[in-house]
Short mmCIF file of C-alpha atoms and ligand atoms in Angstrom, two decimals:
data_model
loop_
_atom_site.label_atom_id
_atom_site.label_comp_id
_atom_site.label_asym_id
_atom_site.label_seq_id
_atom_site.Cartn_x
_atom_site.Cartn_y
_atom_site.Cartn_z
CA MET A 1 108.72 91.61 140.12
CA LYS A 2 110.70 94.76 140.42
CA ASN A 3 112.67 94.83 137.15
CA LEU A 4 110.64 93.30 134.48
CA MET A 5 112.31 92.80 131.08
CA VAL A 6 109.80 92.98 128.35
CA THR A 7 111.20 91.69 124.98
CA GLY A 8 109.73 93.00 121.75
CA GLY A 9 107.94 95.98 123.59
CA CYS A 10 108.26 98.34 120.37
CA GLY A 11 105.97 95.84 118.49
CA PHE A 12 102.11 95.75 118.38
CA ILE A 13 101.26 93.84 121.30
CA GLY A 14 104.33 94.37 123.38
CA SER A 15 103.73 98.28 123.16
CA ASN A 16 100.02 97.77 124.09
CA PHE A 17 101.09 95.62 127.00
CA ILE A 18 103.61 98.13 128.32
CA ARG A 19 101.05 100.91 128.06
CA TYR A 20 98.51 98.94 129.81
CA ILE A 21 100.90 97.96 132.68
CA PHE A 22 101.85 101.81 133.35
CA GLU A 23 98.38 103.17 132.76
CA GLU A 24 95.98 100.60 134.30
CA THR A 25 97.75 98.25 136.73
CA ASN A 26 99.27 98.87 140.21
CA PHE A 27 102.82 97.57 139.02
CA ASP A 28 105.34 99.93 140.59
CA GLY A 29 108.40 98.47 139.37
CA ARG A 30 110.62 99.32 136.25
CA ILE A 31 110.12 97.98 132.75
CA ILE A 32 113.25 97.31 130.75
CA ASN A 33 112.03 97.07 127.17
CA ILE A 34 114.47 95.39 124.89
CA ASP A 35 113.85 95.37 121.19
CA LYS A 36 115.93 95.01 117.95
CA LEU A 37 113.87 97.48 116.20
CA THR A 38 113.25 95.49 113.17
CA TYR A 39 110.89 96.72 110.36
CA ALA A 40 108.13 95.92 112.78
CA GLY A 41 109.43 97.67 115.87
CA ASN A 42 108.70 101.29 116.34
CA LEU A 43 110.02 103.48 119.20
CA SER A 44 107.35 106.05 118.66
CA ASN A 45 104.62 103.44 119.75
CA LEU A 46 105.73 104.32 123.34
CA LYS A 47 106.93 107.91 123.06
CA ASP A 48 104.38 109.28 125.49
CA ILE A 49 105.07 106.32 128.04
CA ALA A 50 108.68 107.06 127.81
CA GLN A 51 108.20 110.77 128.58
CA LYS A 52 105.62 110.11 131.49
CA PHE A 53 107.55 107.42 133.20
CA PRO A 54 111.36 108.41 132.79
CA GLU A 55 112.36 106.77 135.99
CA ARG A 56 110.41 103.40 135.47
CA TYR A 57 110.66 102.90 131.81
CA VAL A 58 113.89 101.98 130.08
CA PHE A 59 114.62 101.25 126.36
CA GLN A 60 117.56 99.22 125.12
CA GLN A 61 118.14 98.40 121.68
CA VAL A 62 119.09 94.75 121.76
CA ASP A 63 118.85 91.78 119.47
CA ILE A 64 117.82 88.59 121.69
CA CYS A 65 120.17 86.57 119.33
CA ASP A 66 123.08 88.56 120.71
CA GLU A 67 123.63 86.48 123.89
CA GLN A 68 126.38 88.68 125.29
CA ASN A 69 124.60 91.98 125.11
CA LEU A 70 121.48 90.36 126.32
CA GLU A 71 123.26 89.05 129.38
CA HIS A 72 124.95 92.50 129.90
CA VAL A 73 121.45 94.27 129.97
CA PHE A 74 120.03 91.45 132.09
CA ASN A 75 122.59 92.03 134.83
CA VAL A 76 122.97 95.87 134.59
CA PHE A 77 119.20 96.24 135.24
CA LYS A 78 119.01 93.43 137.77
CA VAL A 79 116.22 91.78 135.80
CA ASP A 80 114.05 89.37 137.97
CA ALA A 81 111.23 88.59 135.42
CA ILE A 82 110.78 88.43 131.65
CA CYS A 83 107.73 88.79 129.61
CA HIS A 84 108.76 87.58 126.10
CA PHE A 85 106.93 89.03 123.03
CA ALA A 86 110.09 89.52 120.77
CA ALA A 87 109.48 87.45 117.46
CA GLU A 88 109.17 87.48 113.77
CA SER A 89 105.46 87.31 113.68
CA HIS A 90 104.11 87.48 110.07
CA VAL A 91 103.18 84.14 108.46
CA ASP A 92 103.50 85.30 104.93
CA ARG A 93 107.02 86.48 105.52
CA SER A 94 108.05 83.28 107.07
CA ILE A 95 107.04 81.31 103.91
CA VAL A 96 109.35 83.47 101.85
CA HIS A 97 112.19 83.98 104.28
CA PRO A 98 112.04 81.60 107.21
CA ASN A 99 115.77 82.23 108.35
CA ASP A 100 114.87 85.19 110.71
CA PHE A 101 112.04 83.26 112.19
CA ILE A 102 114.43 80.30 113.14
CA GLN A 103 117.01 82.64 114.72
CA THR A 104 114.80 84.96 116.64
CA ASN A 105 111.91 82.75 117.60
CA ILE A 106 113.93 79.67 118.55
CA ILE A 107 117.57 80.79 119.23
CA GLY A 108 116.55 84.00 120.68
CA THR A 109 114.09 82.32 123.02
CA PHE A 110 116.77 79.95 123.94
CA ASN A 111 119.22 82.77 124.80
CA LEU A 112 116.72 84.24 127.16
CA LEU A 113 116.14 80.87 128.83
CA GLN A 114 119.73 80.30 129.40
CA ILE A 115 120.23 83.63 130.99
CA ALA A 116 117.27 83.25 133.22
CA LYS A 117 118.43 79.79 134.19
CA LYS A 118 121.78 80.93 134.97
CA ASN A 119 120.36 83.52 137.24
CA ILE A 120 117.48 81.34 138.67
CA ALA A 121 118.22 82.29 142.34
CA GLY A 122 116.65 85.83 142.06
CA PHE A 123 114.35 85.07 139.16
CA ASN A 124 110.70 85.13 139.65
CA LEU A 125 109.00 84.40 136.23
CA PHE A 126 109.62 83.93 132.52
CA HIS A 127 106.28 84.55 130.66
CA HIS A 128 106.31 83.30 127.12
CA VAL A 129 103.77 84.87 124.71
CA SER A 130 102.75 82.33 121.95
CA THR A 131 100.10 81.78 119.47
CA ASP A 132 97.23 79.43 118.73
CA GLU A 133 98.89 78.66 115.41
CA VAL A 134 100.93 76.03 117.13
CA TYR A 135 97.82 73.76 117.23
CA GLY A 136 97.41 73.80 113.45
CA SER A 137 94.05 74.06 111.64
CA LEU A 138 90.64 72.99 112.80
CA GLY A 139 87.71 71.65 110.77
CA GLU A 140 84.33 73.13 110.94
CA THR A 141 83.70 72.15 114.60
CA GLY A 142 85.76 72.01 117.80
CA PHE A 143 88.25 74.30 119.69
CA PHE A 144 91.75 74.32 120.67
CA THR A 145 92.29 73.47 124.28
CA GLU A 146 95.66 73.51 126.29
CA THR A 147 95.94 69.63 125.65
CA THR A 148 95.44 69.81 121.82
CA PRO A 149 98.47 68.24 120.09
CA TYR A 150 100.80 70.57 118.41
CA LYS A 151 100.56 70.39 114.62
CA PRO A 152 102.09 73.66 113.22
CA ASN A 153 101.79 74.30 109.60
CA SER A 154 103.91 77.30 108.67
CA PRO A 155 107.52 78.01 109.32
CA TYR A 156 106.33 80.84 111.69
CA SER A 157 104.01 78.43 113.71
CA ALA A 158 106.75 75.83 113.71
CA SER A 159 109.24 78.21 115.20
CA LYS A 160 106.81 79.28 117.80
CA ALA A 161 106.01 75.69 118.67
CA SER A 162 109.67 75.01 118.97
CA SER A 163 110.11 77.95 121.46
CA ASP A 164 106.96 76.75 123.54
CA HIS A 165 108.64 73.50 123.90
CA LEU A 166 111.94 74.92 124.96
CA VAL A 167 110.15 77.11 127.78
CA ARG A 168 108.27 74.09 128.87
CA ALA A 169 111.46 71.87 129.01
CA TYR A 170 113.29 74.57 131.06
CA SER A 171 110.28 74.63 133.54
CA GLU A 172 110.24 70.91 133.94
CA THR A 173 113.95 70.21 133.91
CA TYR A 174 115.49 73.29 135.62
CA LYS A 175 112.35 74.30 137.51
CA LEU A 176 112.55 77.80 136.03
CA PRO A 177 109.35 79.59 136.95
CA ALA A 178 107.56 79.82 133.70
CA THR A 179 104.08 80.38 132.18
CA ILE A 180 102.96 80.22 128.48
CA SER A 181 99.97 81.88 126.77
CA ASN A 182 98.67 80.73 123.44
CA CYS A 183 96.47 83.50 122.07
CA SER A 184 94.29 83.98 118.85
CA ASN A 185 94.57 86.82 116.46
CA ASN A 186 94.73 90.36 118.04
CA TYR A 187 93.74 93.47 116.40
CA GLY A 188 93.76 97.26 117.76
CA PRO A 189 96.00 100.25 117.74
CA TYR A 190 99.63 100.14 116.68
CA HIS A 191 98.92 97.01 114.50
CA PHE A 192 101.64 96.88 111.60
CA PRO A 193 99.86 97.19 108.31
CA GLU A 194 101.03 93.93 106.81
CA LYS A 195 98.40 92.02 108.87
CA LEU A 196 94.96 91.70 107.49
CA ILE A 197 93.00 94.24 109.62
CA PRO A 198 95.26 97.24 109.41
CA LEU A 199 96.25 96.47 105.77
CA ILE A 200 92.52 96.50 104.75
CA ILE A 201 91.86 99.76 106.65
CA LEU A 202 94.67 101.63 105.04
CA ASN A 203 94.24 100.13 101.51
CA ALA A 204 90.45 101.05 101.85
CA LEU A 205 91.25 104.63 102.86
CA GLU A 206 93.49 104.92 99.75
CA GLU A 207 90.86 103.35 97.53
CA LYS A 208 93.36 100.57 96.64
CA PRO A 209 92.49 96.88 96.02
CA LEU A 210 91.57 94.93 99.09
CA PRO A 211 93.46 91.53 98.87
CA VAL A 212 91.48 88.56 100.26
CA TYR A 213 93.31 85.19 100.04
CA GLY A 214 91.53 82.27 98.48
CA ASP A 215 87.75 82.43 98.86
CA GLY A 216 87.93 84.46 102.02
CA THR A 217 86.17 81.77 104.10
CA ASN A 218 89.06 81.08 106.42
CA ILE A 219 88.21 81.70 109.96
CA ARG A 220 90.09 83.55 112.67
CA ASP A 221 89.08 84.25 116.34
CA TRP A 222 89.72 88.02 116.82
CA LEU A 223 90.69 89.51 120.22
CA PHE A 224 91.16 93.21 121.01
CA VAL A 225 94.78 93.67 121.93
CA LYS A 226 94.18 95.21 125.34
CA ASP A 227 92.17 92.10 126.46
CA HIS A 228 95.34 90.13 125.50
CA ALA A 229 97.37 92.47 127.64
CA LYS A 230 95.10 91.99 130.63
CA ALA A 231 95.25 88.14 130.14
CA ILE A 232 98.98 88.15 130.20
CA TRP A 233 99.06 90.21 133.32
CA LYS A 234 96.53 87.98 134.97
CA ILE A 235 98.76 85.00 134.19
CA MET A 236 101.92 86.69 135.25
CA LYS A 237 100.35 87.58 138.56
CA ASN A 238 98.24 84.55 139.47
CA GLY A 239 99.09 81.75 136.98
CA LYS A 240 100.48 78.59 138.04
CA HIS A 241 104.14 77.97 136.99
CA GLY A 242 104.65 75.33 134.34
CA GLU A 243 101.03 75.85 133.02
CA THR A 244 99.78 76.96 129.61
CA TYR A 245 96.80 79.19 129.26
CA ASN A 246 94.77 79.61 125.97
CA VAL A 247 93.49 83.11 125.36
CA GLY A 248 90.82 83.81 122.61
CA GLY A 249 88.07 86.35 121.74
CA ASN A 250 85.11 84.01 121.32
CA ASN A 251 84.64 85.82 118.07
CA GLU A 252 85.18 83.65 115.11
CA MET A 253 84.82 85.40 111.81
CA LYS A 254 85.43 84.61 108.13
CA ASN A 255 88.06 87.02 106.55
CA ILE A 256 85.55 88.10 103.86
CA ASP A 257 83.18 89.28 106.73
CA VAL A 258 85.92 91.04 108.50
CA VAL A 259 86.89 92.93 105.35
CA THR A 260 83.27 93.81 104.57
CA ILE A 261 82.60 95.07 108.02
CA ILE A 262 85.78 97.50 107.80
CA CYS A 263 84.37 98.80 104.41
CA GLU A 264 80.97 99.33 105.92
CA ILE A 265 82.34 101.51 108.85
CA LEU A 266 84.60 103.52 106.52
CA ASP A 267 81.72 103.97 104.08
CA GLU A 268 79.65 105.34 106.97
CA ILE A 269 82.41 107.64 108.37
CA GLN A 270 84.13 108.86 105.23
CA PRO A 271 81.67 107.89 102.17
CA THR A 272 83.18 107.66 98.69
CA LYS A 273 81.36 107.63 95.18
CA GLN A 274 81.12 103.87 95.37
CA SER A 275 81.32 101.50 98.25
CA ARG A 276 84.70 100.37 99.26
CA LYS A 277 83.32 96.78 99.05
CA ASN A 278 83.99 97.14 95.34
CA LEU A 279 87.67 97.11 96.01
CA ILE A 280 87.64 93.49 97.43
CA THR A 281 89.95 91.48 95.22
CA PHE A 282 90.32 87.68 95.68
CA VAL A 283 93.89 86.79 95.27
CA LYS A 284 96.04 83.73 95.29
CA ASP A 285 95.80 81.70 98.47
CA ARG A 286 98.53 81.48 101.11
CA PRO A 287 100.35 78.29 100.89
CA GLY A 288 99.35 75.92 103.76
CA HIS A 289 96.70 78.44 104.61
CA ASP A 290 95.10 77.16 107.99
CA LYS A 291 91.40 76.93 107.58
CA ARG A 292 89.96 77.75 111.02
CA TYR A 293 91.21 78.76 114.45
CA ALA A 294 88.97 78.73 117.49
CA ILE A 295 89.96 78.84 121.17
CA ASP A 296 88.35 77.25 124.30
CA PHE A 297 89.52 79.70 127.00
CA SER A 298 87.66 78.22 130.02
CA LYS A 299 90.95 77.36 131.86
CA ILE A 300 91.87 81.13 132.17
CA LYS A 301 88.33 82.00 132.68
CA ASN A 302 87.68 79.47 135.42
CA GLU A 303 91.19 79.59 137.11
CA LEU A 304 92.05 83.28 136.75
CA GLY A 305 88.69 85.17 136.09
CA TRP A 306 89.81 86.51 132.72
CA MET A 307 87.21 87.15 130.01
CA PRO A 308 87.59 89.36 126.93
CA ASP A 309 85.85 92.80 127.71
CA GLU A 310 85.72 94.28 124.28
CA SER A 311 83.09 93.17 121.68
CA PHE A 312 84.22 93.02 118.02
CA GLU A 313 81.58 95.49 116.90
CA LYS A 314 83.04 98.19 119.40
CA GLY A 315 86.72 97.12 119.00
CA ILE A 316 86.85 97.28 115.27
CA ARG A 317 85.23 100.64 115.20
CA LYS A 318 87.77 101.99 117.84
CA THR A 319 90.50 100.50 115.63
CA VAL A 320 89.40 102.09 112.49
CA LEU A 321 89.08 105.46 114.23
CA TRP A 322 92.49 105.08 115.70
CA TYR A 323 94.01 104.65 112.23
CA LEU A 324 92.03 107.84 110.99
CA GLN A 325 93.30 109.74 113.94
CA ASN A 326 96.90 108.85 113.87
CA LYS A 327 97.96 109.74 110.40
CA GLU A 328 101.51 110.76 111.44
CA TRP A 329 102.10 107.14 112.80
CA VAL A 330 100.74 105.75 109.65
CA ASN A 331 102.76 108.02 107.37
CA GLN A 332 105.91 107.09 109.35
CA ILE A 333 105.26 103.45 109.09
CA LYS A 334 104.42 103.53 105.46
CA SER A 335 107.55 105.35 104.62
CA GLY A 336 109.65 102.34 105.94
CA GLU A 337 110.28 98.79 104.73
CA TYR A 338 106.64 97.89 104.71
CA LEU A 339 106.24 99.70 101.43
CA SER A 340 108.84 97.65 99.72
CA TRP A 341 107.50 94.46 101.18
CA ILE A 342 103.88 95.36 100.02
CA LYS A 343 105.07 96.33 96.49
CA LYS A 344 106.91 93.12 96.09
CA GLN A 345 103.73 91.09 97.36
CA TYR A 346 101.12 92.79 95.38
CA ASN A 347 102.43 94.62 92.34
P1 NAD B 1 105.21 92.36 115.90
O1 NAD B 1 105.85 91.90 114.76
O2 NAD B 1 104.36 93.51 115.92
O3 NAD B 1 106.37 92.88 117.08
C1 NAD B 1 107.59 92.03 117.15
C2 NAD B 1 108.65 92.80 118.03
O4 NAD B 1 109.78 92.11 118.28
C3 NAD B 1 109.16 94.26 117.13
O5 NAD B 1 109.13 95.35 117.94
C4 NAD B 1 110.47 93.75 116.74
O6 NAD B 1 111.25 94.77 116.53
C5 NAD B 1 110.89 92.85 117.83
N1 NAD B 1 111.95 91.83 117.41
C6 NAD B 1 111.90 91.03 116.38
N2 NAD B 1 113.03 90.31 116.37
C7 NAD B 1 113.75 90.64 117.44
C8 NAD B 1 115.03 90.37 117.96
N3 NAD B 1 115.84 89.35 117.35
N4 NAD B 1 115.43 90.72 119.10
C9 NAD B 1 114.68 91.71 119.68
N5 NAD B 1 113.56 92.23 119.29
C10 NAD B 1 113.03 91.49 118.11
O7 NAD B 1 104.59 91.23 116.68
P2 NAD B 1 103.24 91.19 117.53
O8 NAD B 1 102.08 91.04 116.75
O9 NAD B 1 103.32 92.20 118.45
O10 NAD B 1 103.40 89.81 118.25
C11 NAD B 1 104.15 89.74 119.68
C12 NAD B 1 104.32 88.23 120.18
O11 NAD B 1 103.00 87.74 120.28
C13 NAD B 1 104.86 87.26 119.20
O12 NAD B 1 105.71 86.51 119.98
C14 NAD B 1 103.80 86.61 118.45
O13 NAD B 1 104.18 85.26 118.12
C15 NAD B 1 102.76 86.61 119.58
N6 NAD B 1 101.45 86.58 119.12
C16 NAD B 1 100.81 87.39 118.16
C17 NAD B 1 99.54 87.40 118.00
C18 NAD B 1 98.95 88.43 116.89
O14 NAD B 1 97.77 88.34 116.54
N7 NAD B 1 99.70 89.52 116.52
C19 NAD B 1 98.63 86.53 118.46
C20 NAD B 1 99.11 85.65 119.39
C21 NAD B 1 100.55 85.68 119.75
O1 DAU B 2 96.57 83.38 115.44
C1 DAU B 2 97.47 84.17 115.90
C2 DAU B 2 98.37 84.74 114.95
O2 DAU B 2 97.61 85.78 114.21
C3 DAU B 2 99.59 85.24 115.36
O3 DAU B 2 100.41 84.26 115.86
C4 DAU B 2 100.42 85.80 114.13
O4 DAU B 2 101.70 86.57 114.59
C5 DAU B 2 99.56 86.93 113.57
O5 DAU B 2 100.14 87.56 112.35
C6 DAU B 2 98.20 86.32 113.02
O6 DAU B 2 98.33 85.30 112.03
P1 DAU B 2 97.49 85.37 110.73
O7 DAU B 2 98.14 84.77 109.66
O8 DAU B 2 96.13 84.69 111.21
O9 DAU B 2 97.22 86.84 110.53
P2 DAU B 2 97.13 87.79 109.12
O10 DAU B 2 96.71 89.15 109.55
O11 DAU B 2 98.44 87.57 108.32
O12 DAU B 2 95.96 87.00 108.39
C7 DAU B 2 94.63 86.88 108.87
C8 DAU B 2 93.81 86.12 107.97
O13 DAU B 2 93.65 86.92 106.72
C9 DAU B 2 94.47 84.91 107.41
O14 DAU B 2 93.46 83.86 107.18
C10 DAU B 2 95.09 85.24 105.96
C11 DAU B 2 94.09 86.32 105.56
N1 DAU B 2 94.73 87.34 104.78
C12 DAU B 2 95.70 88.10 105.25
C13 DAU B 2 96.46 89.05 104.64
C14 DAU B 2 97.75 89.84 105.10
C15 DAU B 2 94.16 87.85 103.63
O15 DAU B 2 93.17 87.34 103.23
N2 DAU B 2 94.69 88.94 102.94
C16 DAU B 2 95.78 89.51 103.32
O16 DAU B 2 96.28 90.46 102.61
#
């Protein structure tokens, strides 16, 4: 891989991935970050990387639904591998406005696959970043494995499931070198504050209500974002073409417990008159809310030697501190579309 196209590199996981590749791996090629810069994409996530690696980091504002522009950039930069993050990623938005999810997540992925297929001779790898939500919801026991049947429940997860199937089909039918990862909930720096963890941190800091859907007993398996970046890189380097790898944190938690821990950390670092736990507000549940996700990641562990490095206890503390120490980023994000979305949701 010499010219790696990363799609959606200005988002939460994509920007953490690019940072990890430049700062902690021996990759010596060029990264071409293409991103539409939707409300979730932020150039400042990689400001320092762009300054430190001007020869090896390129940004191009491209919509993956714009086939012509995509192909132009692919050819100009002689792309020989793709790591595909770009997506509409928020479940709540997909319930209200599914259109962009269908366009970007399905048609956008299709466009990328078509271009890679057209240039298959010099093409090394298409890595598709996907989600555990394609498997649907678990009961009280059991884990998602790579052979769990797909049963997506939201427009978001259905669109991701569709894109997974397209990648798999191109791998089988056209022998496009491709790998897929299905990962659980990430958290960490640069997480957009419409998602549970950053939303709770920022609301708690401003002493605003902390919205918990339903009774707060839904369970997610949380993974520190850098561990996800490491898993993706392992798959890209050593994964078997045509294979899917599940990635998880071995860290199942009820939403209410996550929110409570964030309150406790903030109460300790920046005490207020009353505990922030008093701000917890149970609100109307998300329609079709998946009850529980849990990942069996023994395949990537046994075959590629990947394990999560960060414990939730340390990772969540690092994350809270990051939001406290990056007020400029927070203020910039909060001056954008996020504010109007949040206002519509909760006021
Ligand atoms: P995000 O919403 O933070 O970032 C998405 C990025 O894609 C943004 O920079 C946005 O501008 C860009 N984008 C959106 N539409 C685009 C388009 N049409 N053309 C080009 N760029 C476009 O998302 P994230 O949380 O970083 O998720 C990244 C990927 O990882 C997604 O594919 C998501 O499904 C997957 N994933 C996320 C999680 C998680 O917990 N966040 C877990 C598993 C998998
Ligand atoms: O599992 C992987 C998925 O994790 C990714 O594919 C998605 O892109 C990512 O957004 C995330 O989806 P979730 O729906 O699990 O994440 P979210 O942060 O939106 O919600 C986490 C849990 O918290 C979920 O059970 C809903 C609940 N929740 C969420 C919000 C925003 C609340 O209780 N209150 C809230 O205000």
